[in-house]
CSV table of C-alpha atoms in Angstrom, one decimal:
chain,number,residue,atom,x,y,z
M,1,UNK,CA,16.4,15.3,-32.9
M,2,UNK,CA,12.9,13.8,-34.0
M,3,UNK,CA,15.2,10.7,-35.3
M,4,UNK,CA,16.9,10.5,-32.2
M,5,UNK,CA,13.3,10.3,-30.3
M,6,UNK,CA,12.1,7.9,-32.6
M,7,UNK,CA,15.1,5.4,-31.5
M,8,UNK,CA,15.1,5.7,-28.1
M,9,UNK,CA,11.2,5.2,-28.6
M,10,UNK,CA,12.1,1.8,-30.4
M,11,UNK,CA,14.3,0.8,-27.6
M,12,UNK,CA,12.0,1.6,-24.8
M,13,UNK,CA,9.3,-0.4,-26.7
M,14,UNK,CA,11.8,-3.0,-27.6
M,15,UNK,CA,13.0,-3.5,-23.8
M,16,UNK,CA,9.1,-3.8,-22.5
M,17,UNK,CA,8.4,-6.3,-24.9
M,18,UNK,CA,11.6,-8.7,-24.2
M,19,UNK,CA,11.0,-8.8,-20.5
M,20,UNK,CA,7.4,-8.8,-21.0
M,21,UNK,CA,8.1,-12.0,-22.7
M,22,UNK,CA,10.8,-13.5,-20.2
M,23,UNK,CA,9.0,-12.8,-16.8
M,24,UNK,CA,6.0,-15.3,-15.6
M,25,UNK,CA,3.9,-13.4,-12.7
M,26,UNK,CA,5.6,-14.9,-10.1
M,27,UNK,CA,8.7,-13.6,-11.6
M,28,UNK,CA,7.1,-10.1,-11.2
M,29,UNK,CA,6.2,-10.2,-8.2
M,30,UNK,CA,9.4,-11.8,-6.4
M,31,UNK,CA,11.5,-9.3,-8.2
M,32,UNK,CA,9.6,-6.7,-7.1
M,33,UNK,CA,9.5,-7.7,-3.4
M,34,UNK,CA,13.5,-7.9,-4.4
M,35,UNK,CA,13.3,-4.6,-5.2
M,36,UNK,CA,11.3,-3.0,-2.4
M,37,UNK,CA,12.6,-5.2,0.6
M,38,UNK,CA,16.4,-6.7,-0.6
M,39,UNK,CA,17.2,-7.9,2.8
M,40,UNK,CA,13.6,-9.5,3.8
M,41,UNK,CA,13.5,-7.1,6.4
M,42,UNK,CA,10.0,-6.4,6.8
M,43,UNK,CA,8.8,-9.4,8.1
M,44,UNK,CA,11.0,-9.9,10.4
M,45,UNK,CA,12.5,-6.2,12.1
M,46,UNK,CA,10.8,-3.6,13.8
M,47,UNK,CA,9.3,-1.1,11.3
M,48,UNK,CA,8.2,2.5,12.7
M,49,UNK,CA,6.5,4.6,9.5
M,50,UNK,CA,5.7,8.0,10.8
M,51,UNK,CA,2.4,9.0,8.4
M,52,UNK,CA,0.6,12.2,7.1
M,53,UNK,CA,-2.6,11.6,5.9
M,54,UNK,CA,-4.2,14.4,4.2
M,55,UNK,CA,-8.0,14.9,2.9
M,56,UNK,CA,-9.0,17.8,1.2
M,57,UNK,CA,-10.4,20.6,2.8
M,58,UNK,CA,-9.5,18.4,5.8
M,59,UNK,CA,-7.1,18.0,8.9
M,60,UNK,CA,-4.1,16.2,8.2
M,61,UNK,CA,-3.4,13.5,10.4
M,62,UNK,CA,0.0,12.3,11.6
M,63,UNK,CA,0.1,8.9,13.3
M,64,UNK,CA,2.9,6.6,13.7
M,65,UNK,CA,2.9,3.2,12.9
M,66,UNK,CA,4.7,0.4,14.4
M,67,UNK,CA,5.0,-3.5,13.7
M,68,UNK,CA,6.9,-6.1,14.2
M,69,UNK,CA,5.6,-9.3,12.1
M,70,UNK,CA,7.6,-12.3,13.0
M,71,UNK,CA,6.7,-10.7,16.5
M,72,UNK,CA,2.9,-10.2,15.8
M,73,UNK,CA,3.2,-6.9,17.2
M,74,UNK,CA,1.3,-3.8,15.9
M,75,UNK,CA,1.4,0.2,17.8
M,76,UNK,CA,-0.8,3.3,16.1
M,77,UNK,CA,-0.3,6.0,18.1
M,78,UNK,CA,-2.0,9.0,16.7
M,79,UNK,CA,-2.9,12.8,17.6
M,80,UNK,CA,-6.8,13.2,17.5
M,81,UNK,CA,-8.6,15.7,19.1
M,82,UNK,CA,-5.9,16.7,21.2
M,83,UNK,CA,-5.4,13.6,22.7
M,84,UNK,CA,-2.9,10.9,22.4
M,85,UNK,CA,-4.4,7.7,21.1
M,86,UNK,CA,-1.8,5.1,21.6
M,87,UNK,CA,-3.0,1.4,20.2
M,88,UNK,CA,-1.3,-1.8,20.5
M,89,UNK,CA,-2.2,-5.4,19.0
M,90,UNK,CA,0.4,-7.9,20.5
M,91,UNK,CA,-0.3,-11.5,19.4
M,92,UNK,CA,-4.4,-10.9,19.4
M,93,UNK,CA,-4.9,-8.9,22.4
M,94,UNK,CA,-5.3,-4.9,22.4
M,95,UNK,CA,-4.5,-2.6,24.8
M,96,UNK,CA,-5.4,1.1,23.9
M,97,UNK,CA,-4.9,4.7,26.1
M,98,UNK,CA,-5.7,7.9,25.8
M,99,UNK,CA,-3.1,10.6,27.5
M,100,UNK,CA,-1.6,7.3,28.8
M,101,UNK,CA,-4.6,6.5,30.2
M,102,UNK,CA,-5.9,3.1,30.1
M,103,UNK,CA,-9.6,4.1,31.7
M,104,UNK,CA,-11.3,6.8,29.6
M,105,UNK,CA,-15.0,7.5,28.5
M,106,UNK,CA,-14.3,8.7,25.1
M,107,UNK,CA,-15.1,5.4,23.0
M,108,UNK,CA,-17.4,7.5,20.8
M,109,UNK,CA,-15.6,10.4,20.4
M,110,UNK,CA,-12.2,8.6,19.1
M,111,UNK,CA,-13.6,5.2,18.3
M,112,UNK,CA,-11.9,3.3,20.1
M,113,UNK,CA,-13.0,-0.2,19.4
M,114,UNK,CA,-10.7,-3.2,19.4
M,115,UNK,CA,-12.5,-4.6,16.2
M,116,UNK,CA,-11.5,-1.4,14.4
M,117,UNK,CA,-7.8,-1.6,15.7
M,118,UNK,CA,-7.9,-5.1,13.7
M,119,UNK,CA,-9.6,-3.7,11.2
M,120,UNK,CA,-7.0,-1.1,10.5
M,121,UNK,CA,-3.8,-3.4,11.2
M,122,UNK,CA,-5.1,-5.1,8.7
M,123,UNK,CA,-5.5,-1.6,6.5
M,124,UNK,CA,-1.8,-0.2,7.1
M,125,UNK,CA,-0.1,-3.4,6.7
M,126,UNK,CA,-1.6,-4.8,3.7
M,127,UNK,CA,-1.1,-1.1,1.9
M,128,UNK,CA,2.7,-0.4,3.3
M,129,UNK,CA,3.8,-4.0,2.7
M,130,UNK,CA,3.1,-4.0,-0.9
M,131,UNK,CA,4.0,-6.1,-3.2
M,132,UNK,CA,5.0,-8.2,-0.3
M,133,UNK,CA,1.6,-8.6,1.0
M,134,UNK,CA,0.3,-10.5,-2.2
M,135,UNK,CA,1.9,-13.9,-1.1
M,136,UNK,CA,-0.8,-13.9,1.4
M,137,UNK,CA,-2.9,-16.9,1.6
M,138,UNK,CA,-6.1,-17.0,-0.4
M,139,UNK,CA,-4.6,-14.1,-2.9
M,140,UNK,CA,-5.1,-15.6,-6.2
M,141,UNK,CA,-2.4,-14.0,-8.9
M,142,UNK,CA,-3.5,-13.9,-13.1
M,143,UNK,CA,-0.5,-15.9,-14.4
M,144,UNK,CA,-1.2,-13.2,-17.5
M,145,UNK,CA,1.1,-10.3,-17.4
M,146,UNK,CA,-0.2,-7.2,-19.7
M,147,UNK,CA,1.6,-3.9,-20.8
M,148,UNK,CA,0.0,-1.0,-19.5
M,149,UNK,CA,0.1,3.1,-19.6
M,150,UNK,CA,-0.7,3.7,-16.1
M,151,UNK,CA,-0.7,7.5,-16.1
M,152,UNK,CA,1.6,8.5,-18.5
M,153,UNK,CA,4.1,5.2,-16.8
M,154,UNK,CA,4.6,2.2,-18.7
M,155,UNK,CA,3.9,-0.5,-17.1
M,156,UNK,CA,3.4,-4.5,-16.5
M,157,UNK,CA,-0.1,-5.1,-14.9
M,158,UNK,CA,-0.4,-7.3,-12.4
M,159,UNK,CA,-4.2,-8.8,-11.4
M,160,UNK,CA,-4.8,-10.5,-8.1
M,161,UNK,CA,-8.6,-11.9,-6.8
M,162,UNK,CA,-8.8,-13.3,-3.6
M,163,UNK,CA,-10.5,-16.3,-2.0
M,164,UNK,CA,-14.0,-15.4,-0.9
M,165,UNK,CA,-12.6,-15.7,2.8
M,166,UNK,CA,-10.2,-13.4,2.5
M,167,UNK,CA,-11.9,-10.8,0.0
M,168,UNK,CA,-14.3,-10.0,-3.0
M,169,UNK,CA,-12.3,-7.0,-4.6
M,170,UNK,CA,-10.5,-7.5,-7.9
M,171,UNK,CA,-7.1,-5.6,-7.7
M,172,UNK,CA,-4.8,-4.8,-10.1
M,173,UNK,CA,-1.0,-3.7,-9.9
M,174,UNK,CA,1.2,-1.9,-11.9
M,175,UNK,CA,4.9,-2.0,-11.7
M,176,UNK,CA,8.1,-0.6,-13.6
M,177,UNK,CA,9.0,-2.8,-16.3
M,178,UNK,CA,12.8,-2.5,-15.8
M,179,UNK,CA,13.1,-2.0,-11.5
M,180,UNK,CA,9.8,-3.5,-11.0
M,181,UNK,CA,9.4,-0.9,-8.1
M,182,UNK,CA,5.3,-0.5,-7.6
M,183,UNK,CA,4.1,2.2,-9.5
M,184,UNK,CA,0.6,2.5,-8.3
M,185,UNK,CA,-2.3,0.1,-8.2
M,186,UNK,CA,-6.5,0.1,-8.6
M,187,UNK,CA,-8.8,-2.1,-7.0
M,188,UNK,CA,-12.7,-2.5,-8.1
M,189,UNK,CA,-15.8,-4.2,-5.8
M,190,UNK,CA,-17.6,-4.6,-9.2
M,191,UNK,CA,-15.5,-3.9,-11.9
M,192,UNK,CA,-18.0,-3.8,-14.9
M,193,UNK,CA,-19.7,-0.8,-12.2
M,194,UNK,CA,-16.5,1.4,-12.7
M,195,UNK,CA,-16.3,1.4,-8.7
M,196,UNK,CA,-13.7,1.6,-6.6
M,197,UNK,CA,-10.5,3.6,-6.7
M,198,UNK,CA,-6.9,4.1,-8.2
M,199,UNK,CA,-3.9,5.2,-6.2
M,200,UNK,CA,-0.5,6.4,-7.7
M,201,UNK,CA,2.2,6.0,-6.1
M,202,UNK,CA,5.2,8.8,-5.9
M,203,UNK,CA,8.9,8.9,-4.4
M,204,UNK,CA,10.7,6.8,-2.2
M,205,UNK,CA,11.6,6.5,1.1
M,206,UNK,CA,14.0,4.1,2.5
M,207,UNK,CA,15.4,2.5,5.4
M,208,UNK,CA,18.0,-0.4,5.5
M,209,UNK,CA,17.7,-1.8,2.4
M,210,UNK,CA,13.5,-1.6,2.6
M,211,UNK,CA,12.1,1.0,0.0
M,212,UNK,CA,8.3,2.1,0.0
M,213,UNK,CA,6.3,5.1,-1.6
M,214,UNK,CA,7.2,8.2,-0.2
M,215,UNK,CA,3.4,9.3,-1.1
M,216,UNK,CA,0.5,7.8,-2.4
M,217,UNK,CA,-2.9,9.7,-4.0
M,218,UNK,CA,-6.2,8.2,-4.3
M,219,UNK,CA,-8.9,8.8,-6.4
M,220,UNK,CA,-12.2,7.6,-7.3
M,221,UNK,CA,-12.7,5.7,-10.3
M,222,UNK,CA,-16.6,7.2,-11.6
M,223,UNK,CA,-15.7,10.9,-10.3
M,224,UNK,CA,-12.2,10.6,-11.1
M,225,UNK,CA,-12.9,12.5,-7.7
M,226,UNK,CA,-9.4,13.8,-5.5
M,227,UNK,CA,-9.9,11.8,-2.3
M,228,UNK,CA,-6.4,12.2,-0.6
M,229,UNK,CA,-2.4,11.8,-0.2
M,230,UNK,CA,-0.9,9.9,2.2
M,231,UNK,CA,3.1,11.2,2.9
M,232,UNK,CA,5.6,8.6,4.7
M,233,UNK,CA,7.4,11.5,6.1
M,234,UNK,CA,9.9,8.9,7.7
M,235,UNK,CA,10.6,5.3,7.6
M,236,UNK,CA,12.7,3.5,10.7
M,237,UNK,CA,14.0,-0.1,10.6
M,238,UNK,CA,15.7,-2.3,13.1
């Protein structure tokens, strides 16, 4: 039995190392935007991701999420308070309601701020439309691939910086070394500080030929602290 282990221990090892010597970065990464969109769907159908997002000792939150890309198009509509917060972004201008209302008085109370609406667009697309979202302009990709244990999961690490422009994190990306599906990533503000956080990612979900996490857990690095779990309780392409 311990002999058997042994070989299939030798093969795994074995395996990692020969496509961790065939596969440049860009390899990687196209092969895993292969794997998690086949069809290239994402940027160009309507995508509906119905979200819980759970803190601890917290109320979840269920919002749905709604883009089209090639369309420019972004809907959050979202339960908070009691109220219906419906937000759209269509080609730069915002629209938001409360109850279907588009006059309300309850800026502070829901923050409702076109600035924020951008701000998390920007948040929800870049996570949900990983690894796709690191062709971006101004993301700069290590050509150096390394073999990692990313809890308890072998595998090939990623790191992307980005143009000052666009961002001053350092982020780094782990995917399987045999489907190259996205395993979980960490990203750092300074990285010598220990900051910043790690997210694993769990499941799938999928939806015409487009597969993404069906949950995702962050935690501090310092702490190692439990910060929450996001659940894609249903994906919807068209």
């Amino acid at each position: 039995c311990n002999m058997k282990l042994l070989v299939i221990l030798i093969i795994t090892v074995t395996s990692i190392s020969h496509i961790f010597g065939q596969i440049s970065a860009d390899n990687l990464l196209k092969n895993s935007i292969q794997y998690h969109d086949s069809h290239g769907a994402l940027m160009h159908h309507d995508v509906a991701l119905h979200l819980n997002e759970k803190i601890p000792n917290g109320t979840d939150r269920k919002s749905t999420i709604a883009f089209n890309i090639s369309k420019e198009s972004y809907t959050n509509t979202r339960i908070s308070k009691g109220a219906e917060i419906k937000s759209n972004l269509i080609k730069g201008r915002s629209t938001i309601s409360v109850d279907g209302r588009s006059e309300y008085n309850d800026k502070e109370k829901y923050r409702l701020y076109p600035d924020r609406l951008e701000t998390m667009k920007n948040y929800y697309q870049y996570l949900w439309l990983l690894p796709l979202k690191l062709q971006d302009e101004g993301t700069i990709i290590d050509p150096k691939i390394k073999i990692k244990d990313f809890f308890v999961k072998k595998s090939l690490e990623l790191k992307a910086t980005y143009d000052p422009k666009v961002g001053k994190d350092i982020w780094y990306f782990y995917f399987h070394p045999a489907t190259f599906a996205l395993q979980g990533y960490r990203f750092y503000h300074v990285e010598a500080d220990n900051d910043g956080e790690y997210i694993i990612l769990n499941g799938e979900t999928s939806s015409h030929g487009v597969r993404l996490p069906k949950s995702r857990k962050w935690y501090t690095h310092k702490e190692d602290k439990f910060l929450g779990k996001d659940v894609l309780d249903k994906l919807v392409v068209k």
